[in-house]
Amino acid sequence: MKKLQIEKNEGLAGVKLSRRTFVKGTAVACAGMAMGGPVLRALSPKGTADARKLAQGEWVSSFCTGCTAWCTKQIYVVNGRAIKIRGNPNSKSNGINSCPRAHMALQQCYDPDRLKTPMKRTNPRKGRNEDPGFVPISWDEAVGMLADKIMELRRENETHKFMVMRGRYTALNALLYDRVPKIIGSPNNISHSSICAEAEKMRYFQEGQWAYMQYDIPKTRYVLLWGADPLVANRGVSSYLNSWGHALDNARIASVEPRLSGTGTKCDEWLPVKPGYDGALATAMAHTILVEGMWYKPFVGDFIDGVNHFETGKTVNQHMFLERHTHGLVKWWNIYLKDATPEWAAGICGVPAEQIRRVALGFAAAAPNCISWVGGGPAMQPRGSYGCLAANALSGLVGGCDNEGGVLTYNSRSYQGYPSPGDFQDDIAKEGLKYEKIDQRGRLEWPNLARGGSGAGVNTNNVADAINSEDPYHIKVAVGFFNNFNFSCPGTKRWDQAMSKVDFFAHLTTHASEMSFYADVVLPVKNCMFEQWASLDHSSNGHRSVSLSQPAIRSVWDARAMETEFSWILAEKLAERGFDNLQRYLRTIVDPETGRTPTTAEEFDLYACKHLLQHFWDPSASRGGDTFSGWEEFKKIGVWNSGPYQYRARWSNMGTATGKFEFYSQTLKEALENHARKHGVSVDRVMEVCNYEARGELAFVPHHEEPYEWGSPQEYPFKFVDYKARLNREGRSANCPWYMELKDLDPGDLAYEDVAKLNPVDGERLGIKTGDKVRLTTPIGSITCTAALWEGTQPGTVAKAFGQGHWAYGRWAAKVFGKEPRGANNNDIIPTDNDRLSGSTAFYGHIRLKVEKV
């Protein structure tokens, strides 16, 4: 590492960098270091020519699963080995650009600690300190054991006690996640979504989009980041690393976050808000914009007499304001905003009133080319829905919603869905599907209002509690794929207990993870980026790109594609035992070119992918965007692109109850009333049971809710700030040596360490210096890690990256595999709580802790 640093410094001597060049250079440097070579030497003309002479290969299309951006990629393959990764130059979304995380996929693919063959448990006892006693078996035996357990459920009319759990996935996931349980007869397909970012999607109740968004960075004039870190850990890092330099030259950028994030170091301004007080800050900004008459009138509308009647503390006659593409602005003002002054917010959120006012007016002055970018920080906390709505409302006030330089939806795309399973569901399956889902969604205390429906959203982390209490019933058989809830969910001990109670668990995974230690059979799956047919899509730069992953290399070990080949093998085993419904269903998915029915798992993997993508590669089935002569050309190009974004197409066509951007959410009001009616209670009772402060009309407008905290300030004087590191591939990076070596790419972090960052003022008071071992304790437990003093941590807070603390996964991730972790898992000390309107698991704002030198 020292040699690499010296060569980098020598190469940069005498070079003058603008702010824009510096940001782009950072992206290139990260990619170069991830490949392990001196950056500038590797990119020199001589070095490039030498590389061509040494290794001739081909670029093969793929995608990246390092985050939910799912950027388009190409893999450079030489003599059957993947050696390099870049963005797909045929993509109009991220193009040739790539972020550092993508390169680590090479180490994941060729990791010697990957699961090599199916394994079965020989120790019937399950627990954190129990050795599973895994022994190798064949795929036939392993899947046969699972099929036997499923048939037992069918004989006992207990198919509802079967469960499928999904972590990361590809676009082919419906085959395993949806069709398998529905044909067997279980309502229990449980996704990871509510531990991901569901609360960010609460913008649905303002603009009708239950989805992630894209951000028009090249055309923006102001970016206001709310707990988002787009150059490091948010979606679309590849694209934003490329365009951020342009934004720095042409826009002003402000970061709202308790810590100075990686992106925050590339911003004009940092607003170090106290954890949990984003809603107060956002509503104070909205108040300022209205009082100063700075809202964007072509989108919002104006007073009929042309005079601004928004005055602090005074109500406004609703009939005096004529709205255009919005709904309920004056109602919002009268219910809440009129008193939400910068001085009020400054007293509780920690940001000075002068800064609140200045940033608000600067943001509004750039209208309508403005982005209010809502990340997980203000949203994924107890009561976080209203913080999300408050921050997102700013986009509506300045006309940045669906506008150039603003916040955009994903471009439309049209995967061809798989056939309905209805004709293959027998009476046993139909009865099983009538049962309540295991995660308890839709109960009074769990509204989970995805797309406005009562109980329409998943409740991932509550599954552990439901299994432990056997409410609504006991889970006997489970399948999990590409997931590790025992590590990735807060309150990890609950998951250890829950998975110990499941009678039979089959885990599909690339590595033996913490969850695998509770499995009865562990099944090695292919790396979907390198070894199988699959697809994912990505939106950025005003385009949507649908990527094709293909077997760029032969599978490294005895692995199968998790969603297709495994489903096929399971169908075969069930058919051998007298239940052929799943097999008959899968055989309806044929090769769209030849009409041929699949006869092997490998053929099914290919045909299922071709079927799903037919609208993109088949010119006779095209729905717009790029067109191809057929499958072979599409396979060579590897990506389909939509047409350009149609700005302002959603104005007054929002998909909300009013069709408008709703400051007073009629959509949320109807959803809450429907949920309350379902349970025979009032909306106020729903809010009380779900632990929100709002009552009456306040429940339907953005506002600040006092953060609900675990632990008293007297016993736990610090607030904990969890964040995602630059090289985190969603917690799956820790067995990559590059992850450890380059950990100091995150501001304030240390290479080869797992650090808790404290402000130097707090460190001096506690007698703690960088490098000391410290114990972090919350009301649910303690972890030990290394202290690092850093000015970018707000006094009174402790910031620590999620990603380390594995006691399984491999030799780099764990200090002693199966026994002792390397570093500490944040989720061991994060209390289990939720934002119950969205169903989102809470990771921020509610965690109090104390720090002790060890």
PDB file of C-alpha atoms in Angstrom, residues 523-734:
ATOM      1  CA  LEU A 523     -26.814 -24.801  -1.485  1.00  0.00           C
ATOM      2  CA  PRO A 524     -24.097 -22.992  -3.506  1.00  0.00           C
ATOM      3  CA  VAL A 525     -25.495 -20.543  -6.034  1.00  0.00           C
ATOM      4  CA  LYS A 526     -23.909 -18.950  -9.057  1.00  0.00           C
ATOM      5  CA  ASN A 527     -22.622 -15.408  -8.957  1.00  0.00           C
ATOM      6  CA  CYS A 528     -25.352 -13.764 -11.029  1.00  0.00           C
ATOM      7  CA  MET A 529     -22.921 -11.133 -12.299  1.00  0.00           C
ATOM      8  CA  PHE A 530     -20.591 -13.669 -13.953  1.00  0.00           C
ATOM      9  CA  GLU A 531     -22.020 -17.169 -14.216  1.00  0.00           C
ATOM     10  CA  GLN A 532     -25.654 -17.211 -15.386  1.00  0.00           C
ATOM     11  CA  TRP A 533     -28.366 -15.662 -17.550  1.00  0.00           C
ATOM     12  CA  ALA A 534     -30.205 -12.853 -15.802  1.00  0.00           C
ATOM     13  CA  SER A 535     -31.277  -9.224 -16.082  1.00  0.00           C
ATOM     14  CA  LEU A 536     -31.584  -6.052 -14.015  1.00  0.00           C
ATOM     15  CA  ASP A 537     -32.382  -2.442 -14.918  1.00  0.00           C
ATOM     16  CA  HIS A 538     -30.986   0.965 -14.019  1.00  0.00           C
ATOM     17  CA  SER A 539     -32.238   4.536 -14.451  1.00  0.00           C
ATOM     18  CA  SER A 540     -30.005   7.588 -14.605  1.00  0.00           C
ATOM     19  CA  ASN A 541     -29.240  10.494 -16.942  1.00  0.00           C
ATOM     20  CA  GLY A 542     -32.865  10.509 -18.060  1.00  0.00           C
ATOM     21  CA  HIS A 543     -32.741   6.967 -19.464  1.00  0.00           C
ATOM     22  CA  ARG A 544     -33.568   3.485 -18.280  1.00  0.00           C
ATOM     23  CA  SER A 545     -31.195   0.693 -19.226  1.00  0.00           C
ATOM     24  CA  VAL A 546     -32.083  -2.996 -19.049  1.00  0.00           C
ATOM     25  CA  SER A 547     -28.960  -5.133 -18.764  1.00  0.00           C
ATOM     26  CA  LEU A 548     -28.284  -8.702 -19.764  1.00  0.00           C
ATOM     27  CA  SER A 549     -25.991 -10.839 -17.644  1.00  0.00           C
ATOM     28  CA  GLN A 550     -24.727 -13.980 -19.313  1.00  0.00           C
ATOM     29  CA  PRO A 551     -22.363 -16.810 -18.411  1.00  0.00           C
ATOM     30  CA  ALA A 552     -19.133 -14.890 -18.995  1.00  0.00           C
ATOM     31  CA  ILE A 553     -17.188 -17.670 -17.282  1.00  0.00           C
ATOM     32  CA  ARG A 554     -17.891 -21.245 -16.296  1.00  0.00           C
ATOM     33  CA  SER A 555     -19.221 -21.600 -12.772  1.00  0.00           C
ATOM     34  CA  VAL A 556     -16.279 -21.689 -10.397  1.00  0.00           C
ATOM     35  CA  TRP A 557     -17.818 -24.371  -8.171  1.00  0.00           C
ATOM     36  CA  ASP A 558     -20.736 -26.820  -8.202  1.00  0.00           C
ATOM     37  CA  ALA A 559     -23.290 -24.027  -8.139  1.00  0.00           C
ATOM     38  CA  ARG A 560     -26.725 -23.442  -9.662  1.00  0.00           C
ATOM     39  CA  ALA A 561     -28.624 -20.276 -10.634  1.00  0.00           C
ATOM     40  CA  MET A 562     -30.746 -19.542  -7.578  1.00  0.00           C
ATOM     41  CA  GLU A 563     -34.003 -18.368  -9.178  1.00  0.00           C
ATOM     42  CA  THR A 564     -34.151 -20.607 -12.253  1.00  0.00           C
ATOM     43  CA  GLU A 565     -31.993 -23.728 -12.037  1.00  0.00           C
ATOM     44  CA  PHE A 566     -32.801 -24.346  -8.373  1.00  0.00           C
ATOM     45  CA  SER A 567     -36.536 -23.904  -9.052  1.00  0.00           C
ATOM     46  CA  TRP A 568     -36.276 -26.401 -11.913  1.00  0.00           C
ATOM     47  CA  ILE A 569     -34.483 -28.988  -9.776  1.00  0.00           C
ATOM     48  CA  LEU A 570     -37.010 -28.549  -6.971  1.00  0.00           C
ATOM     49  CA  ALA A 571     -39.847 -29.019  -9.461  1.00  0.00           C
ATOM     50  CA  GLU A 572     -38.231 -32.263 -10.655  1.00  0.00           C
ATOM     51  CA  LYS A 573     -37.918 -33.595  -7.113  1.00  0.00           C
ATOM     52  CA  LEU A 574     -41.499 -32.705  -6.252  1.00  0.00           C
ATOM     53  CA  ALA A 575     -42.696 -34.400  -9.457  1.00  0.00           C
ATOM     54  CA  GLU A 576     -40.808 -37.561  -8.521  1.00  0.00           C
ATOM     55  CA  ARG A 577     -42.806 -37.517  -5.275  1.00  0.00           C
ATOM     56  CA  GLY A 578     -46.162 -37.191  -7.022  1.00  0.00           C
ATOM     57  CA  PHE A 579     -46.638 -33.383  -7.181  1.00  0.00           C
ATOM     58  CA  ASP A 580     -45.841 -32.204 -10.691  1.00  0.00           C
ATOM     59  CA  ASN A 581     -47.736 -28.880 -10.706  1.00  0.00           C
ATOM     60  CA  LEU A 582     -44.614 -26.766 -10.404  1.00  0.00           C
ATOM     61  CA  GLN A 583     -42.842 -28.746 -13.109  1.00  0.00           C
ATOM     62  CA  ARG A 584     -45.775 -28.412 -15.505  1.00  0.00           C
ATOM     63  CA  TYR A 585     -45.888 -24.676 -14.839  1.00  0.00           C
ATOM     64  CA  LEU A 586     -42.187 -24.129 -15.505  1.00  0.00           C
ATOM     65  CA  ARG A 587     -42.460 -26.032 -18.775  1.00  0.00           C
ATOM     66  CA  THR A 588     -44.901 -23.403 -20.065  1.00  0.00           C
ATOM     67  CA  ILE A 589     -41.957 -20.980 -20.253  1.00  0.00           C
ATOM     68  CA  VAL A 590     -40.446 -21.842 -23.624  1.00  0.00           C
ATOM     69  CA  ASP A 591     -37.763 -20.416 -25.894  1.00  0.00           C
ATOM     70  CA  PRO A 592     -39.483 -17.421 -27.564  1.00  0.00           C
ATOM     71  CA  GLU A 593     -37.410 -17.929 -30.742  1.00  0.00           C
ATOM     72  CA  THR A 594     -37.911 -21.658 -31.316  1.00  0.00           C
ATOM     73  CA  GLY A 595     -40.880 -22.544 -29.116  1.00  0.00           C
ATOM     74  CA  ARG A 596     -38.770 -25.304 -27.605  1.00  0.00           C
ATOM     75  CA  THR A 597     -39.717 -26.549 -24.127  1.00  0.00           C
ATOM     76  CA  PRO A 598     -36.833 -26.673 -21.617  1.00  0.00           C
ATOM     77  CA  THR A 599     -35.587 -30.131 -20.684  1.00  0.00           C
ATOM     78  CA  THR A 600     -32.742 -29.191 -18.321  1.00  0.00           C
ATOM     79  CA  ALA A 601     -32.120 -26.621 -15.607  1.00  0.00           C
ATOM     80  CA  GLU A 602     -29.555 -24.885 -17.829  1.00  0.00           C
ATOM     81  CA  GLU A 603     -32.011 -24.591 -20.720  1.00  0.00           C
ATOM     82  CA  PHE A 604     -34.643 -23.238 -18.360  1.00  0.00           C
ATOM     83  CA  ASP A 605     -32.239 -20.579 -17.112  1.00  0.00           C
ATOM     84  CA  LEU A 606     -31.724 -19.352 -20.686  1.00  0.00           C
ATOM     85  CA  TYR A 607     -35.355 -19.601 -21.825  1.00  0.00           C
ATOM     86  CA  ALA A 608     -36.683 -17.874 -18.713  1.00  0.00           C
ATOM     87  CA  CYS A 609     -34.315 -14.980 -19.358  1.00  0.00           C
ATOM     88  CA  LYS A 610     -35.185 -14.737 -23.057  1.00  0.00           C
ATOM     89  CA  HIS A 611     -38.894 -14.813 -22.219  1.00  0.00           C
ATOM     90  CA  LEU A 612     -38.597 -12.039 -19.650  1.00  0.00           C
ATOM     91  CA  LEU A 613     -36.612  -9.817 -22.039  1.00  0.00           C
ATOM     92  CA  GLN A 614     -38.560 -10.462 -25.234  1.00  0.00           C
ATOM     93  CA  HIS A 615     -39.999  -6.935 -25.389  1.00  0.00           C
ATOM     94  CA  PHE A 616     -36.463  -5.604 -25.615  1.00  0.00           C
ATOM     95  CA  TRP A 617     -34.706  -7.924 -28.092  1.00  0.00           C
ATOM     96  CA  ASP A 618     -37.578  -9.108 -30.327  1.00  0.00           C
ATOM     97  CA  PRO A 619     -38.396  -6.394 -32.907  1.00  0.00           C
ATOM     98  CA  SER A 620     -41.935  -7.770 -33.306  1.00  0.00           C
ATOM     99  CA  ALA A 621     -42.595  -7.335 -29.576  1.00  0.00           C
ATOM    100  CA  SER A 622     -40.859  -3.974 -29.092  1.00  0.00           C
ATOM    101  CA  ARG A 623     -42.505  -1.409 -26.806  1.00  0.00           C
ATOM    102  CA  GLY A 624     -40.147   1.451 -27.698  1.00  0.00           C
ATOM    103  CA  GLY A 625     -36.585   2.454 -26.977  1.00  0.00           C
ATOM    104  CA  ASP A 626     -33.667   0.663 -28.640  1.00  0.00           C
ATOM    105  CA  THR A 627     -34.507  -1.948 -31.236  1.00  0.00           C
ATOM    106  CA  PHE A 628     -32.501  -5.021 -32.208  1.00  0.00           C
ATOM    107  CA  SER A 629     -32.573  -7.503 -35.041  1.00  0.00           C
ATOM    108  CA  GLY A 630     -32.956 -10.324 -32.540  1.00  0.00           C
ATOM    109  CA  TRP A 631     -31.504 -12.146 -29.568  1.00  0.00           C
ATOM    110  CA  GLU A 632     -27.972 -12.482 -30.919  1.00  0.00           C
ATOM    111  CA  GLU A 633     -27.542  -8.760 -31.489  1.00  0.00           C
ATOM    112  CA  PHE A 634     -29.044  -7.965 -28.100  1.00  0.00           C
ATOM    113  CA  LYS A 635     -26.719 -10.471 -26.454  1.00  0.00           C
ATOM    114  CA  LYS A 636     -23.723  -8.799 -28.097  1.00  0.00           C
ATOM    115  CA  ILE A 637     -24.761  -5.240 -27.117  1.00  0.00           C
ATOM    116  CA  GLY A 638     -25.942  -6.384 -23.701  1.00  0.00           C
ATOM    117  CA  VAL A 639     -28.275  -3.503 -22.859  1.00  0.00           C
ATOM    118  CA  TRP A 640     -31.555  -1.922 -23.994  1.00  0.00           C
ATOM    119  CA  ASN A 641     -32.097   1.813 -23.483  1.00  0.00           C
ATOM    120  CA  SER A 642     -35.363   3.670 -23.160  1.00  0.00           C
ATOM    121  CA  GLY A 643     -36.071   6.907 -24.956  1.00  0.00           C
ATOM    122  CA  PRO A 644     -35.184  10.195 -23.210  1.00  0.00           C
ATOM    123  CA  TYR A 645     -37.096  11.355 -20.163  1.00  0.00           C
ATOM    124  CA  GLN A 646     -40.304  13.302 -20.797  1.00  0.00           C
ATOM    125  CA  TYR A 647     -40.092  16.213 -18.389  1.00  0.00           C
ATOM    126  CA  ARG A 648     -43.256  17.526 -16.724  1.00  0.00           C
ATOM    127  CA  ALA A 649     -45.387  14.680 -18.103  1.00  0.00           C
ATOM    128  CA  ARG A 650     -46.568  13.959 -14.558  1.00  0.00           C
ATOM    129  CA  TRP A 651     -47.640  17.494 -13.718  1.00  0.00           C
ATOM    130  CA  SER A 652     -51.313  17.214 -12.734  1.00  0.00           C
ATOM    131  CA  ASN A 653     -50.981  13.507 -13.575  1.00  0.00           C
ATOM    132  CA  MET A 654     -49.268  12.368 -10.387  1.00  0.00           C
ATOM    133  CA  GLY A 655     -51.081   9.162  -9.561  1.00  0.00           C
ATOM    134  CA  THR A 656     -52.329  10.627  -6.279  1.00  0.00           C
ATOM    135  CA  ALA A 657     -55.982  10.866  -5.226  1.00  0.00           C
ATOM    136  CA  THR A 658     -56.152  14.407  -6.644  1.00  0.00           C
ATOM    137  CA  GLY A 659     -53.749  13.885  -9.535  1.00  0.00           C
ATOM    138  CA  LYS A 660     -51.669  16.721  -8.082  1.00  0.00           C
ATOM    139  CA  PHE A 661     -48.549  17.009  -5.952  1.00  0.00           C
ATOM    140  CA  GLU A 662     -50.181  16.827  -2.528  1.00  0.00           C
ATOM    141  CA  PHE A 663     -48.896  19.047   0.294  1.00  0.00           C
ATOM    142  CA  TYR A 664     -52.049  18.059   2.155  1.00  0.00           C
ATOM    143  CA  SER A 665     -52.135  14.383   1.303  1.00  0.00           C
ATOM    144  CA  GLN A 666     -55.606  13.278   0.377  1.00  0.00           C
ATOM    145  CA  THR A 667     -53.967  10.025  -0.682  1.00  0.00           C
ATOM    146  CA  LEU A 668     -52.560   9.410   2.806  1.00  0.00           C
ATOM    147  CA  LYS A 669     -55.838  10.419   4.396  1.00  0.00           C
ATOM    148  CA  GLU A 670     -57.762   7.851   2.361  1.00  0.00           C
ATOM    149  CA  ALA A 671     -55.178   5.149   3.068  1.00  0.00           C
ATOM    150  CA  LEU A 672     -55.252   5.760   6.822  1.00  0.00           C
ATOM    151  CA  GLU A 673     -59.044   5.929   6.857  1.00  0.00           C
ATOM    152  CA  ASN A 674     -59.255   2.619   4.991  1.00  0.00           C
ATOM    153  CA  HIS A 675     -56.848   0.970   7.433  1.00  0.00           C
ATOM    154  CA  ALA A 676     -58.754   2.383  10.411  1.00  0.00           C
ATOM    155  CA  ARG A 677     -62.097   1.268   8.955  1.00  0.00           C
ATOM    156  CA  LYS A 678     -60.714  -2.237   8.432  1.00  0.00           C
ATOM    157  CA  HIS A 679     -60.064  -2.483  12.169  1.00  0.00           C
ATOM    158  CA  GLY A 680     -63.100  -0.537  13.375  1.00  0.00           C
ATOM    159  CA  VAL A 681     -61.126   2.311  14.919  1.00  0.00           C
ATOM    160  CA  SER A 682     -60.372   5.978  14.233  1.00  0.00           C
ATOM    161  CA  VAL A 683     -57.338   7.319  12.414  1.00  0.00           C
ATOM    162  CA  ASP A 684     -56.221   8.882  15.695  1.00  0.00           C
ATOM    163  CA  ARG A 685     -56.239   5.417  17.256  1.00  0.00           C
ATOM    164  CA  VAL A 686     -54.111   4.079  14.392  1.00  0.00           C
ATOM    165  CA  MET A 687     -51.610   6.876  14.963  1.00  0.00           C
ATOM    166  CA  GLU A 688     -51.525   6.185  18.701  1.00  0.00           C
ATOM    167  CA  VAL A 689     -51.002   2.443  18.327  1.00  0.00           C
ATOM    168  CA  CYS A 690     -48.278   3.042  15.727  1.00  0.00           C
ATOM    169  CA  ASN A 691     -46.426   5.459  18.031  1.00  0.00           C
ATOM    170  CA  TYR A 692     -46.866   8.707  16.090  1.00  0.00           C
ATOM    171  CA  GLU A 693     -47.541  12.062  17.736  1.00  0.00           C
ATOM    172  CA  ALA A 694     -49.853  13.463  15.064  1.00  0.00           C
ATOM    173  CA  ARG A 695     -53.598  13.576  15.652  1.00  0.00           C
ATOM    174  CA  GLY A 696     -56.377  14.944  13.485  1.00  0.00           C
ATOM    175  CA  GLU A 697     -55.459  16.812  10.312  1.00  0.00           C
ATOM    176  CA  LEU A 698     -51.790  16.933  11.262  1.00  0.00           C
ATOM    177  CA  ALA A 699     -51.516  13.270  10.211  1.00  0.00           C
ATOM    178  CA  PHE A 700     -52.043  14.261   6.571  1.00  0.00           C
ATOM    179  CA  VAL A 701     -49.355  16.944   6.185  1.00  0.00           C
ATOM    180  CA  PRO A 702     -45.545  16.985   6.471  1.00  0.00           C
ATOM    181  CA  HIS A 703     -44.420  17.942   9.953  1.00  0.00           C
ATOM    182  CA  HIS A 704     -41.756  17.285  12.552  1.00  0.00           C
ATOM    183  CA  GLU A 705     -42.296  14.425  14.991  1.00  0.00           C
ATOM    184  CA  GLU A 706     -40.099  14.367  18.063  1.00  0.00           C
ATOM    185  CA  PRO A 707     -37.686  11.452  17.579  1.00  0.00           C
ATOM    186  CA  TYR A 708     -38.624   8.370  19.569  1.00  0.00           C
ATOM    187  CA  GLU A 709     -35.448   7.283  21.331  1.00  0.00           C
ATOM    188  CA  TRP A 710     -34.256   4.093  22.971  1.00  0.00           C
ATOM    189  CA  GLY A 711     -32.420   4.948  26.197  1.00  0.00           C
ATOM    190  CA  SER A 712     -32.309   8.024  28.406  1.00  0.00           C
ATOM    191  CA  PRO A 713     -29.850  10.866  27.731  1.00  0.00           C
ATOM    192  CA  GLN A 714     -28.578  10.510  31.291  1.00  0.00           C
ATOM    193  CA  GLU A 715     -27.526   6.872  30.911  1.00  0.00           C
ATOM    194  CA  TYR A 716     -26.806   6.961  27.179  1.00  0.00           C
ATOM    195  CA  PRO A 717     -25.515  10.473  26.385  1.00  0.00           C
ATOM    196  CA  PHE A 718     -24.567   9.868  22.717  1.00  0.00           C
ATOM    197  CA  LYS A 719     -26.662   9.305  19.576  1.00  0.00           C
ATOM    198  CA  PHE A 720     -25.546   6.533  17.236  1.00  0.00           C
ATOM    199  CA  VAL A 721     -25.155   7.256  13.513  1.00  0.00           C
ATOM    200  CA  ASP A 722     -25.084   4.150  11.318  1.00  0.00           C
ATOM    201  CA  TYR A 723     -23.903   4.650   7.730  1.00  0.00           C
ATOM    202  CA  LYS A 724     -22.800   2.647   4.705  1.00  0.00           C
ATOM    203  CA  ALA A 725     -19.137   2.566   3.704  1.00  0.00           C
ATOM    204  CA  ARG A 726     -17.840   3.353   0.215  1.00  0.00           C
ATOM    205  CA  LEU A 727     -16.898  -0.265  -0.523  1.00  0.00           C
ATOM    206  CA  ASN A 728     -19.925  -1.943   1.035  1.00  0.00           C
ATOM    207  CA  ARG A 729     -21.608  -4.326  -1.346  1.00  0.00           C
ATOM    208  CA  GLU A 730     -24.574  -4.432   1.039  1.00  0.00           C
ATOM    209  CA  GLY A 731     -22.675  -6.212   3.809  1.00  0.00           C
ATOM    210  CA  ARG A 732     -21.196  -8.788   1.437  1.00  0.00           C
ATOM    211  CA  SER A 733     -17.813  -7.088   0.991  1.00  0.00           C
ATOM    212  CA  ALA A 734     -16.145  -8.064   4.223  1.00  0.00           C
TER     213      ALA A 734
END
